[in-house]
Coordinates of C-alpha atoms and ligand atoms in Angstrom, one line a residue:
X148 CA 0.0 0.0 0.1
X149 CA 1.1 3.7 -0.6
X150 CA 1.0 5.0 3.0
X151 CA 1.2 8.5 4.4
X152 CA 2.2 9.2 7.8
X153 CA 2.2 12.5 9.6
X154 CA 3.9 13.1 13.0
X155 CA 7.4 11.7 13.4
X156 CA 7.7 12.2 17.2
X157 CA 8.6 9.7 19.8
X158 CA 5.8 7.6 18.7
X159 CA 5.4 8.1 15.0
X160 CA 8.9 7.8 14.1
X161 CA 9.3 4.4 15.2
X162 CA 5.7 3.3 13.9
X163 CA 6.5 4.7 10.4
X164 CA 9.7 2.9 10.5
X165 CA 7.9 -0.4 11.0
X166 CA 5.5 0.3 7.9
X167 CA 8.5 1.0 5.7
X168 CA 10.2 -2.3 7.1
X169 CA 6.9 -4.2 6.1
X170 CA 7.3 -3.5 2.6
X171 CA 4.7 -0.3 2.0
X172 CA 5.6 2.6 0.0
X173 CA 5.7 5.0 2.7
X174 CA 5.8 8.8 2.4
X175 CA 6.4 11.0 5.7
X176 CA 5.7 14.5 6.8
X177 CA 6.8 16.2 10.1
X178 CA 6.4 19.9 10.9
X179 CA 9.9 20.1 11.9
X180 CA 11.5 19.0 8.7
X181 CA 14.5 17.8 10.4
X182 CA 12.9 14.6 11.8
X183 CA 11.4 13.9 8.4
X184 CA 15.2 14.0 7.3
X185 CA 16.5 11.9 10.1
X186 CA 13.6 9.4 9.3
X187 CA 14.7 9.1 5.6
X188 CA 18.3 8.7 6.6
X189 CA 17.3 5.3 8.5
X190 CA 14.3 4.0 6.6
X191 CA 13.2 3.3 2.8
X192 CA 10.6 5.8 2.0
X193 CA 9.9 9.7 0.8
X194 CA 9.5 12.9 2.4
X195 CA 6.7 15.4 1.9
X196 CA 6.5 19.3 2.5
X197 CA 2.9 19.2 3.8
X198 CA 0.3 16.8 4.9
X199 CA -1.7 17.7 1.5
X200 CA 1.5 16.3 -0.3
X201 CA 1.6 13.1 1.8
X202 CA -2.1 12.2 1.0
X203 CA -1.7 12.6 -2.7
X204 CA -2.5 9.5 -4.2
X205 CA -2.3 7.7 -0.8
X206 CA -4.4 4.5 0.0
X207 CA -3.9 5.1 3.8
X208 CA -3.0 8.1 5.8
X209 CA -1.8 7.7 9.4
X210 CA -1.7 10.7 11.8
X211 CA 0.3 10.8 15.0
X212 CA 0.4 14.3 16.5
X213 CA -0.3 15.8 19.8
X214 CA -4.0 16.9 20.6
X215 CA -7.4 17.5 19.0
X216 CA -6.3 20.9 17.8
X217 CA -3.0 19.5 16.4
X218 CA -5.1 16.9 14.4
X219 CA -7.2 19.5 13.3
X220 CA -4.1 21.5 12.0
X221 CA -2.6 18.5 9.9
X222 CA -6.0 17.2 8.7
X223 CA -8.1 20.4 7.8
X224 CA -7.1 23.4 5.6
X225 CA -5.5 24.1 2.1
X226 CA -2.2 22.0 3.5
X227 CA -4.3 19.6 5.2
X228 CA -4.6 15.7 4.6
X229 CA -8.1 16.0 3.4
X230 CA -7.2 18.6 0.7
X231 CA -5.9 15.7 -1.4
X232 CA -7.2 12.4 0.2
X233 CA -9.2 10.3 -2.1
X234 CA -12.6 9.5 -0.9
X235 CA -11.9 5.7 -1.3
X236 CA -8.6 6.0 1.0
X237 CA -8.6 5.4 4.7
X238 CA -7.6 7.8 7.4
X239 CA -6.3 6.5 10.6
X240 CA -5.8 8.7 13.4
X241 CA -3.4 7.3 16.4
X242 CA -3.0 10.4 18.4
X243 CA -4.9 10.3 21.9
X244 CA -7.8 12.8 21.4
X245 CA -11.4 13.5 22.6
X246 CA -14.0 11.0 21.2
X247 CA -15.7 14.3 19.7
X248 CA -12.6 14.7 17.5
X249 CA -12.9 11.3 16.1
X250 CA -16.7 11.9 15.2
X251 CA -15.7 15.1 13.7
X252 CA -12.9 13.4 11.4
X253 CA -15.5 10.9 10.4
X254 CA -17.9 13.4 9.3
X255 CA -15.5 14.9 7.2
X256 CA -14.1 11.9 5.6
X257 CA -15.8 8.6 4.4
X258 CA -13.3 5.9 5.6
X259 CA -11.9 6.9 9.2
X260 CA -10.5 5.0 12.2
X261 CA -9.7 6.2 15.5
X262 CA -6.9 4.1 16.8
X263 CA -5.0 5.3 19.8
X264 CA -2.3 3.4 21.3
X265 CA -1.0 1.9 24.6
X266 CA 2.4 0.6 25.1
X267 CA 4.7 3.5 25.3
X268 CA 7.9 4.4 23.4
X269 CA 9.2 1.0 23.9
X270 CA 6.1 -0.5 22.6
X271 CA 6.3 1.9 19.4
X272 CA 10.2 0.9 18.9
X273 CA 9.5 -3.0 19.3
X274 CA 6.4 -3.2 17.3
X275 CA 4.3 -4.3 20.4
X276 CA 1.8 -1.8 20.8
X277 CA -1.8 -2.3 21.8
X278 CA -4.2 -0.6 19.5
X279 CA -8.0 0.3 20.2
X280 CA -10.2 1.0 17.4
X281 CA -13.5 2.7 16.6
X282 CA -15.0 2.8 13.3
X283 CA -16.9 0.9 10.5
X284 CA -15.9 -3.0 10.6
X285 CA -14.7 -2.9 6.9
X286 CA -12.4 0.1 7.7
X287 CA -11.0 -1.2 10.9
X288 CA -10.1 -4.7 9.0
X289 CA -8.1 -2.6 6.4
X290 CA -6.4 -0.4 9.3
X291 CA -5.7 -3.6 11.2
X292 CA -3.8 -5.4 7.9
X293 CA -1.7 -2.1 8.3
X294 CA -1.2 -1.4 11.7
X295 CA -0.3 -5.1 12.4
X296 CA 3.4 -3.9 11.5
X297 CA 3.4 -2.2 14.9
X298 CA 1.0 -3.9 17.1
X299 CA 0.7 -6.9 19.4
X300 CA -3.0 -6.6 19.8
X301 CA -5.6 -4.7 17.6
X302 CA -9.1 -4.5 19.1
X303 CA -12.1 -3.3 17.4
X304 CA -14.1 -1.4 20.4
X305 CA -17.1 -0.5 18.5
X306 CA -18.4 2.8 16.3
X307 CA -16.4 5.9 15.7
X308 CA -15.0 7.4 19.0
X309 CA -15.0 4.1 20.9
X310 CA -11.3 3.6 20.1
X311 CA -10.7 6.9 22.1
X312 CA -13.0 5.9 24.9
X313 CA -11.3 2.7 25.5
X314 CA -7.9 4.8 25.8
X315 CA -9.6 7.0 28.2
X316 CA -10.5 3.7 30.4
X317 CA -6.7 2.9 29.7
X318 CA -5.7 6.1 31.2
X319 CA -7.9 6.3 34.3
X320 CA -6.7 2.9 35.3
X321 CA -3.1 4.0 34.9
X322 CA -3.8 7.1 37.1
X323 CA -5.3 5.4 40.0
X324 CA -2.9 2.6 40.1
X325 CA 0.4 4.8 40.0
X326 CA -1.1 7.0 42.7
X327 CA -1.8 3.9 44.7
X328 CA 2.0 2.6 44.3
X329 CA 3.5 6.3 45.1
X330 CA 1.4 6.5 48.1
X331 CA 2.6 2.8 49.0
X332 CA 6.4 3.7 48.4
X333 CA 5.7 7.2 50.4
X334 CA 4.5 5.3 53.3
X335 CA 7.2 2.6 53.3
X336 CA 9.9 5.5 53.2
X337 CA 8.4 7.7 55.8
X338 CA 8.1 4.4 58.1
X339 CA 11.8 3.4 57.9
X340 CA 10.6 -0.1 56.4
X341 CA 12.7 -1.8 53.8
X342 CA 10.7 -0.3 50.8
X343 CA 12.5 -2.8 48.3
X344 CA 11.8 -5.9 50.3
X345 CA 8.3 -4.6 50.6
X346 CA 7.7 -4.3 46.8
X347 CA 9.5 -7.7 46.5
X348 CA 6.9 -9.3 48.6
X349 CA 3.8 -7.6 47.5
X350 CA 4.2 -7.7 43.9
X351 CA 3.7 -11.6 44.3
X352 CA 0.3 -11.0 45.4
X353 CA -2.9 -9.3 44.5
X354 CA -1.4 -5.9 44.6
X355 CA 1.1 -6.8 41.9
X356 CA 0.7 -4.6 38.4
X357 CA 2.7 -3.5 35.6
X358 CA 3.5 -0.3 37.3
X359 CA 4.9 -2.0 40.2
X360 CA 7.1 -4.6 38.4
X361 CA 8.3 -1.8 35.9
X362 CA 8.4 1.5 37.7
X363 CA 8.6 0.7 41.6
X364 CA 12.3 0.5 41.4
X365 CA 13.0 3.5 39.4
X366 CA 10.5 5.6 41.5
X367 CA 12.7 4.6 44.6
X368 CA 15.6 6.0 42.5
X369 CA 13.9 9.1 41.5
X370 CA 14.1 8.2 38.0
X371 CA 11.5 9.7 35.7
X372 CA 12.6 9.5 32.1
X373 CA 10.7 6.7 30.8
X374 CA 8.7 8.4 28.0
X375 CA 5.2 9.3 28.5
X376 CA 5.1 12.8 29.9
X377 CA 3.0 14.3 32.6
X378 CA 1.8 17.1 29.9
X379 CA 0.4 14.1 27.8
X380 CA -1.4 12.5 30.9
X381 CA -2.9 15.9 31.7
X382 CA -4.3 16.1 28.2
X383 CA -5.7 12.6 28.2
X384 CA -7.3 12.9 31.7
X385 CA -8.7 16.1 30.6
X386 CA -10.4 14.3 27.8
X387 CA -11.6 11.4 30.2
X388 CA -13.0 14.0 32.7
X389 CA -14.8 16.1 29.8
X390 CA -16.4 12.7 28.9
X391 CA -17.3 11.6 32.2
X392 CA -18.9 15.1 32.7
X393 CA -21.0 14.7 29.8
X394 CA -22.0 11.1 30.3
X395 CA -22.9 11.5 33.9
X396 CA -20.2 8.9 34.8
X397 CA -18.6 9.4 38.5
X398 CA -14.7 9.4 38.3
X399 CA -13.8 11.1 41.6
X400 CA -10.4 9.3 42.0
X401 CA -9.6 10.4 38.5
X402 CA -10.5 14.2 39.3
X403 CA -8.2 13.7 42.1
X404 CA -5.3 12.2 40.5
X405 CA -5.8 14.5 37.4
X406 CA -5.4 17.6 40.0
X407 CA -2.3 15.8 41.5
X408 CA -0.6 15.8 38.0
X409 CA -1.4 19.3 37.4
X410 CA 0.5 20.2 40.3
X411 CA 3.5 18.1 39.4
X412 CA 3.2 19.9 35.9
X413 CA 3.0 23.3 37.7
X414 CA 6.3 22.4 39.9
X415 CA 8.1 22.1 36.4
X416 CA 8.0 18.4 36.3
X417 CA 6.0 18.3 33.2
X418 CA 8.2 16.4 30.9
X419 CA 8.8 13.4 33.8
X420 CA 7.0 10.5 32.9
X421 CA 3.6 9.6 34.8
X422 CA 5.3 7.7 37.7
X423 CA 6.6 11.1 39.1
X424 CA 3.3 11.4 41.3
X425 CA 5.7 10.4 43.9
X426 CA 7.5 13.7 43.6
X427 CA 4.8 15.9 45.0
X428 CA 4.5 13.4 47.9
X429 CA 8.2 13.5 48.7
X430 CA 8.2 17.4 48.6
X431 CA 5.8 17.4 51.4
X432 CA 7.6 18.3 54.5
X433 CA 7.8 15.5 57.1
X434 CA 4.9 16.2 59.7
X435 CA 3.2 19.0 57.4
X436 CA 0.2 16.6 57.1
X437 CA -0.1 15.6 60.7
X438 CA -3.4 16.2 62.4
X439 CA -3.0 19.2 64.6
Ligands
NAP15 P1 5.9 13.8 20.5 O1 7.2 13.1 20.6 O2 5.7 15.4 21.1 O3 5.7 14.1 18.9 C1 4.4 14.8 18.7 C2 4.7 14.9 17.1 O4 3.4 15.6 16.4 C3 5.6 15.6 16.6 O5 6.0 15.0 15.2 C4 5.0 17.1 16.2 O6 6.0 17.7 15.3 C5 3.7 16.7 15.9 N1 3.0 17.8 16.0 C6 2.4 18.2 17.1 N2 1.5 19.2 16.9 C7 1.6 19.6 15.7 C8 1.0 20.4 14.9 N3 0.0 21.5 15.2 N4 1.1 20.3 13.5 C9 2.0 19.5 12.8 N5 2.6 18.7 13.5 C10 2.5 18.6 14.9 O7 4.7 13.1 21.0 P2 4.5 11.5 21.2 O8 5.0 10.8 22.6 O9 5.0 10.6 20.0 O10 2.8 11.3 21.4 C11 2.2 11.4 20.2 C12 0.8 11.3 20.5 O11 0.6 9.9 21.1 C13 -0.1 12.0 21.6 O12 -1.2 12.1 21.4 C14 0.3 11.3 23.0 O13 -0.5 11.3 24.0 C15 0.1 9.8 22.4 N6 0.9 8.6 23.0 C16 2.0 8.9 23.4 C17 2.7 7.7 24.0 C18 4.3 7.9 24.5 O14 4.6 6.9 25.4 N7 4.7 8.9 24.1 C19 2.0 6.7 24.3 C20 0.8 6.3 24.0 C21 0.0 7.5 23.0 P3 7.4 18.5 15.7 O15 8.3 17.4 15.3 O16 7.5 19.5 14.7 O17 7.1 18.9 17.0

């Protein structure tokens, strides 16, 4: 297939690389051209000067940018993807956005799949992403045949927007688990118990989680450079909270943890990864939360 790929960031760069390695004819675009040139230096394919040129003659265009407005910026307008994308072609958006944006894109183009991903930078680089899709069954089937190049699981959740709703559920689960883990580590540290031994013991039982296995040790060491940034989490939880508001869902814990992430962001740790919730607990002077 002739595939256009817009957005060669932490995630898009390796994803587009997997498509090229699978034998597709890949055309890439990145706003900062140097990243496009770096991609071309490593992979077989070509580089376009605008999203419009990426979409010209494409069978499929994938977008992987930042937020709702960033997707609008590359899709709509004179230089946007839809200026040249053929009606028969498929548009796949991998960006984490609102479900409303997915519906806006589906209204603008006949074949659209919202396909946010989970698995982080490592998942993108190893071709092991989990992808949650919303759209018509035939379009999701076409998408699946392509995105298998960088996925270990592709699930058709439901109609347009349901991929994004699944991603919101994913982020809600991560937020709650990371805050719980941060509090457990904090309690151990303040109680002078051997934190590493506690984690070793409890990770074998019902308290165990991916976050505990992969992040507890690095949180104890104060290392927060593992890809998925606090800025992105604040954006994602914002979409989840808006959705909850409109659907009448109660997400009290998510509201609280979203506020905690905004505190971490305001403290300047916005590019730390999501396990940095522990930093706001550690910043609290000993005794400051004691009852008076
Ligand atoms: P990133 O490294 O910051 O890359 C973002 C890319 O989008 C860059 O190529 C950037 O171009 C481009 N872009 C942003 N705004 C644009 C605009 N208005 N017009 C044109 N291009 C624009 O981000 P990322 O980590 O790859 O994440 C991308 C998406 O995946 C986000 O929605 C994020 O929430 C989601 N996600 C990320 C992860 C992760 O672990 N990183 C995991 C799952 C999902 P420039 O190079 O010019 O800045």
